[in-house]
Coordinates of C-alpha atoms in Angstrom, one line a residue:
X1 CA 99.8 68.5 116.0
X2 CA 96.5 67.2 116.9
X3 CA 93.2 69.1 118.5
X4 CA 90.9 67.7 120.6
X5 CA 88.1 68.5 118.4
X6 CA 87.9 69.4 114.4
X7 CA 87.8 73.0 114.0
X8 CA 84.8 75.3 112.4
X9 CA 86.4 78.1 109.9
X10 CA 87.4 80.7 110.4
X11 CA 89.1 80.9 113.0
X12 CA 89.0 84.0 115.2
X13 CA 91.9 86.5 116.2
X14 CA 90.3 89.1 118.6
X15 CA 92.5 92.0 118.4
X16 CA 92.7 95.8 119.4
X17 CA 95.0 96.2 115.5
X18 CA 96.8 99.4 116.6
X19 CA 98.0 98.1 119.8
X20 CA 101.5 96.5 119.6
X21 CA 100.9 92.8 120.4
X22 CA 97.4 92.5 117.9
X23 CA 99.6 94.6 115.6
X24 CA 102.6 91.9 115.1
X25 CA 100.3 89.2 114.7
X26 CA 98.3 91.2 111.9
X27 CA 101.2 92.1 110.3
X28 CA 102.0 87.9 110.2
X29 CA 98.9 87.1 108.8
X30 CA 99.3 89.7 105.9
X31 CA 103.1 88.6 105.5
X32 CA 101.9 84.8 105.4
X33 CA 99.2 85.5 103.1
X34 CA 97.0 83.7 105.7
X35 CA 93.2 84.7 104.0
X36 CA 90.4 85.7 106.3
X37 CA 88.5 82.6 104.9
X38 CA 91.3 81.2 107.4
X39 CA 91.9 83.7 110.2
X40 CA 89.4 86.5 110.5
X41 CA 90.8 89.7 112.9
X42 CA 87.9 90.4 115.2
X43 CA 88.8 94.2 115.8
X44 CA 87.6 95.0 119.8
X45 CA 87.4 98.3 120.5
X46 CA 89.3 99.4 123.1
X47 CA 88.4 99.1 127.1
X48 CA 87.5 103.0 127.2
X49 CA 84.8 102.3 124.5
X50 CA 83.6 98.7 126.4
X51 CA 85.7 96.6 124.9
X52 CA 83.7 94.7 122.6
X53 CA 83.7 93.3 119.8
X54 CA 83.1 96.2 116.7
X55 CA 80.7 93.8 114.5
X56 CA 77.9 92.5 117.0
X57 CA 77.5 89.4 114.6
X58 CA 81.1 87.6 116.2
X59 CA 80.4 86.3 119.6
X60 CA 81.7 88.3 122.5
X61 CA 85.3 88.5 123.0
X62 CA 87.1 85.9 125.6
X63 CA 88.8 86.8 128.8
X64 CA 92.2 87.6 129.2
X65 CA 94.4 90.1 127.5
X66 CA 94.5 90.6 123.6
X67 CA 94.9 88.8 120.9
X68 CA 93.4 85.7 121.6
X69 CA 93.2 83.4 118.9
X70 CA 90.4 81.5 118.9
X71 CA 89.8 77.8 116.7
X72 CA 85.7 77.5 117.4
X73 CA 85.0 73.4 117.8
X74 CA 82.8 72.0 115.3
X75 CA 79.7 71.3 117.8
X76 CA 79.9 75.1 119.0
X77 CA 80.4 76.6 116.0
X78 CA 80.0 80.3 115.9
X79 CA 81.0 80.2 119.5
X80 CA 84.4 81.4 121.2
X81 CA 84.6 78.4 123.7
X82 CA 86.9 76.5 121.3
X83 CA 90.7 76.2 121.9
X84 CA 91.8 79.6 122.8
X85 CA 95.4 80.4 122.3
X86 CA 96.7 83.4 124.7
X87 CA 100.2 86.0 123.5
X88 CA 101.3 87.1 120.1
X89 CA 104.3 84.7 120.2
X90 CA 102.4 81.7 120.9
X91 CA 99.5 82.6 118.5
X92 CA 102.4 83.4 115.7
X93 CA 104.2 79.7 116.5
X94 CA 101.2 78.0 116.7
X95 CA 100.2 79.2 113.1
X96 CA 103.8 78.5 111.6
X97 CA 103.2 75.0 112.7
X98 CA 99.8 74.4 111.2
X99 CA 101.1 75.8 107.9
X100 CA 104.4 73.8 107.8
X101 CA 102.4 70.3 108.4
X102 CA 100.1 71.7 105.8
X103 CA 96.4 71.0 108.0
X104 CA 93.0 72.5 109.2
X105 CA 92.8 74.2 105.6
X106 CA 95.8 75.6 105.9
X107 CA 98.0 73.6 102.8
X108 CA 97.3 76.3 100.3
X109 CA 98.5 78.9 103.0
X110 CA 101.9 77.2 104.1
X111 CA 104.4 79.7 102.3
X112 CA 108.0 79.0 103.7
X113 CA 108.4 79.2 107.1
X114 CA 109.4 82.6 108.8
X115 CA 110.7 80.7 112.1
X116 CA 113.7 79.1 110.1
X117 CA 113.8 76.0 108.1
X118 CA 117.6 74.8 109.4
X119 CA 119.1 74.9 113.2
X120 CA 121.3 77.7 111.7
X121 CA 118.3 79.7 110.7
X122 CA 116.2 79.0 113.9
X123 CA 119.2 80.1 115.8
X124 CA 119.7 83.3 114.2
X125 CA 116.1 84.4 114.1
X126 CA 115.6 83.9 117.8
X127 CA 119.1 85.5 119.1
X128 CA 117.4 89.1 117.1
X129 CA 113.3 87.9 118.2
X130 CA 114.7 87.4 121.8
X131 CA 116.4 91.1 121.5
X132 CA 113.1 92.3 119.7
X133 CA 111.0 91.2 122.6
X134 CA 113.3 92.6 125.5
X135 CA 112.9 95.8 123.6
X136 CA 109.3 95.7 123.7
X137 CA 109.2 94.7 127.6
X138 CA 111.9 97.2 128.6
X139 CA 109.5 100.0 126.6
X140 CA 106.9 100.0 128.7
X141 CA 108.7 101.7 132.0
X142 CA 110.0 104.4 129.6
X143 CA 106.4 105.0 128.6
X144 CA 104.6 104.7 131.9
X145 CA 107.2 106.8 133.7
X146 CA 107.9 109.0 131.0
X147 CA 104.2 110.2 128.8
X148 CA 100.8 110.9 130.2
X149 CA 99.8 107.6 129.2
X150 CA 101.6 106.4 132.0
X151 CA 100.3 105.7 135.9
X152 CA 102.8 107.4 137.4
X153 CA 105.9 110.3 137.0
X154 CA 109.5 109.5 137.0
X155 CA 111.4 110.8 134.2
X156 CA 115.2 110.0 135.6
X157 CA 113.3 106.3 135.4
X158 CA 112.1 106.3 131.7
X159 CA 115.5 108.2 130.6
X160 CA 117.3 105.3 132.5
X161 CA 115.4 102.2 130.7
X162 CA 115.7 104.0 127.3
X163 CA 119.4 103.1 127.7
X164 CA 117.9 99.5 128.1
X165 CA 116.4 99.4 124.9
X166 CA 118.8 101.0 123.3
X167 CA 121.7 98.4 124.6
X168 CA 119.4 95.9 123.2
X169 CA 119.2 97.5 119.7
X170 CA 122.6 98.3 119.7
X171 CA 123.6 94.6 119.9
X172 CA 121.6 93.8 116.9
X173 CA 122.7 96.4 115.1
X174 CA 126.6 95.1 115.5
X175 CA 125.3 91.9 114.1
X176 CA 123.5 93.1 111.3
X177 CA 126.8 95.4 110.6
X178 CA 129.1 91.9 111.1
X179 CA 126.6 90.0 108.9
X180 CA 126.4 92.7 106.0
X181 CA 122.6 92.0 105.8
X182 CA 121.2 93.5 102.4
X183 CA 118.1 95.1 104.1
X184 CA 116.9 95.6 100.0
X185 CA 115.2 92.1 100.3
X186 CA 113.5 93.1 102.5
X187 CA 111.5 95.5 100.2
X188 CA 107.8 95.0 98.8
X189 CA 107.8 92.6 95.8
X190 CA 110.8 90.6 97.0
X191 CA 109.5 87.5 99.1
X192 CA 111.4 84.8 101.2
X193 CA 113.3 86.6 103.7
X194 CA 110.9 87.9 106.1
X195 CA 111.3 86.3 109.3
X196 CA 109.6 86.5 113.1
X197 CA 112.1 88.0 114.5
X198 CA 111.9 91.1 111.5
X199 CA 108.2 91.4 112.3
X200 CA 108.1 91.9 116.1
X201 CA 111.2 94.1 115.2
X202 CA 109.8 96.4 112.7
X203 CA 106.2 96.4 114.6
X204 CA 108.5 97.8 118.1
X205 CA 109.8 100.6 115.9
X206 CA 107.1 101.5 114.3
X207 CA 105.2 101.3 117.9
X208 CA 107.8 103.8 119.1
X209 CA 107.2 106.2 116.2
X210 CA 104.0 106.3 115.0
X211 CA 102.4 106.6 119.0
X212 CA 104.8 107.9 121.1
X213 CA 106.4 110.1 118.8
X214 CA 109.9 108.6 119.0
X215 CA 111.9 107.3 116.2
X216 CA 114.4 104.6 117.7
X217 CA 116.4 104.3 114.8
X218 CA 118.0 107.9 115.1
X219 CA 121.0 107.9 117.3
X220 CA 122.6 111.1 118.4
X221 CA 125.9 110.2 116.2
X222 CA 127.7 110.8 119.1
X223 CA 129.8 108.9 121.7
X224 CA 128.4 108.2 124.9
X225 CA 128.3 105.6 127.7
X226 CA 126.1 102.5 127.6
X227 CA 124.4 101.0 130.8
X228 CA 127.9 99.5 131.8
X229 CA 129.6 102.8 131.4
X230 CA 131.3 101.3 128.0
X231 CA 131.9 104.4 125.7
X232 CA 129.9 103.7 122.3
X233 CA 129.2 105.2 118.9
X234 CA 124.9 105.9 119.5
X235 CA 124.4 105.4 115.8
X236 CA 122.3 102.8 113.9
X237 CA 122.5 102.7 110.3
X238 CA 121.6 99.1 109.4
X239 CA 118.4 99.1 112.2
X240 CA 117.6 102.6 109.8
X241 CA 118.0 100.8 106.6
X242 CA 115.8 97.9 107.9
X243 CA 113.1 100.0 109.2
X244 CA 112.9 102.0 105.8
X245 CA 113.1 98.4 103.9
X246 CA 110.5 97.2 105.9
X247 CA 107.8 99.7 105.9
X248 CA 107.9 99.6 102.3
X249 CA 105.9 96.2 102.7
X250 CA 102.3 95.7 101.8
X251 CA 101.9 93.8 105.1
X252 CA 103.5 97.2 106.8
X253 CA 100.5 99.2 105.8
X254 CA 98.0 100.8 108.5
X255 CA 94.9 100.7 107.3
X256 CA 92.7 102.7 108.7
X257 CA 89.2 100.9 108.2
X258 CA 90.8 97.9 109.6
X259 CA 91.5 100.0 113.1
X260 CA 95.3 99.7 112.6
X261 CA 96.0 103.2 113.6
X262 CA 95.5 105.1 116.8
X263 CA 92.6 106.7 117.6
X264 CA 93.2 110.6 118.6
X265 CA 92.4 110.6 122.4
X266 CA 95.2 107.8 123.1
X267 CA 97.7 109.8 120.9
X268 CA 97.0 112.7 123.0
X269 CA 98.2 110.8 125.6
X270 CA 101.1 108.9 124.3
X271 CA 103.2 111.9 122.4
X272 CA 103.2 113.9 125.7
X273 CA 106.6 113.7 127.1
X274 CA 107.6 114.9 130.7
X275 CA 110.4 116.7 130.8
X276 CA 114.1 114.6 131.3
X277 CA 112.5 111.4 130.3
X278 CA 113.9 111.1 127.0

């Protein structure tokens, strides 16, 4: 990988931390190990409160939706008109690849690589990252038709994509079940099985949970038809185990000083429900 200039340090992620696309990437750099000597997290406060940049002394925050990763050039440094990388996948990529060749400071970060190290591997981390992400774009009818954070009242609509999402985590919870995965390495103090896909995974659910009130990995234990009218057992036991693994995780951890959890006047919002939407 080459830039077309040598980079300043640190580099810049501008990030609201409690929102869900900031919050994977956060939750990378702490799983990584990635110091802030490396990657500093710009916390922006949100656009109700201006949408700058908390500490004054960073430069203002770049266009376009957040995060933003930002690697300052060497002649500008201290500026944001550097290469700007856009979305939480590319951002999380991008970094996987600078540690695996081991450059721009980043050798003594390059812990083993959580996109897969085999085809195997790479395969079978993007089949569940692919599912993780669906659930995270089918989420936001269900909360825009379905809470008062939403622009608009339809709860037949967000009851309908909730099936969506559940489809989605139903299918990884077969494979999981098929696989036998041992969610207990997952657990703080055991390393090297962490991947992408578990991230943006375990950052949807605890999205789901911890702001709009809903915990995705309860089923109702009951049989009941999926989106095409297939009769199914709504139960998820290995998605359940994984969540509880997970969390356990230093990375996991909302830290409050760091802005990783929601501020009051959007939970107000976000935990009220209309009725028939869930």
């Amino acid at each position: 990988m080459s830039l077309p200039f040598t980079p300043a340090f640190p580099w810049l992620l501008y990030a609201y931390p409690w929102m869900p696309f900031p919050r994977r990437v956060i939750i990378y750099l702490r799983e990584k190990r990635i110091p802030s000597s490396l990657v500093t997290v710009v916390r922006v406060s949100t656009p109700q409160d201006e949408d700058q940049a908390v500490d004054s002394s960073y430069p203002p925050r770049p266009t376009g939706s957040l995060p933003i990763l930002v690697v300052p050039s060497a002649e500008e440094n201290g500026s944001a008109s550097g290469l700007q990388i856009r979305q939480s996948m590319a951002i999380m990529h991008f970094l996987e690849e600078v540690c695996e060749k081991r450059v721009y400071g980043f050798g003594d970060a390059a812990l083993r690589s959580l996109a897969g190290t085999t085809l195997v591997q790479r395969v079978e981390i993007n089949e569940v990252l692919s599912l993780a992400e669906q659930c995270t774009g089918d989420w936001n009818p269900v909360r825009t038709f379905g809470t008062k954070a939403g622009t608009m009242s339809y709860p037949a609509g967000s009851k309908e994509m909730l099936r969506w999402v559940r489809r989605s985590l139903m299918t990884i919870e077969k494979w999981w079940q098929a696989a036998e995965r041992d969610m207990s390495l997952l657990r703080q103090g055991v390393d090297g099985h962490v991947t992408l896909a578990d991230i943006v995974l375990y950052q949807f659910l605890e999205f789901t949970r911890d702001c709009y009130g809903v915990d995705m990995t309860l089923g109702s234990g009951e049989k009941v038809r999926d989106v095409y009218g297939r009769e199914v057992v709504e139960t998820f036991p290995k998605l359940r185990e994984f969540f509880e693994a997970f969390g356990t995780r230093e990375s996991a951890r909302r830290i409050v000083d760091e802005g990783d959890v929601p501020p009051e006047w959007a939970l107000k919002n976000m935990l009220v429900w209309a009725d028939g939407a869930l």
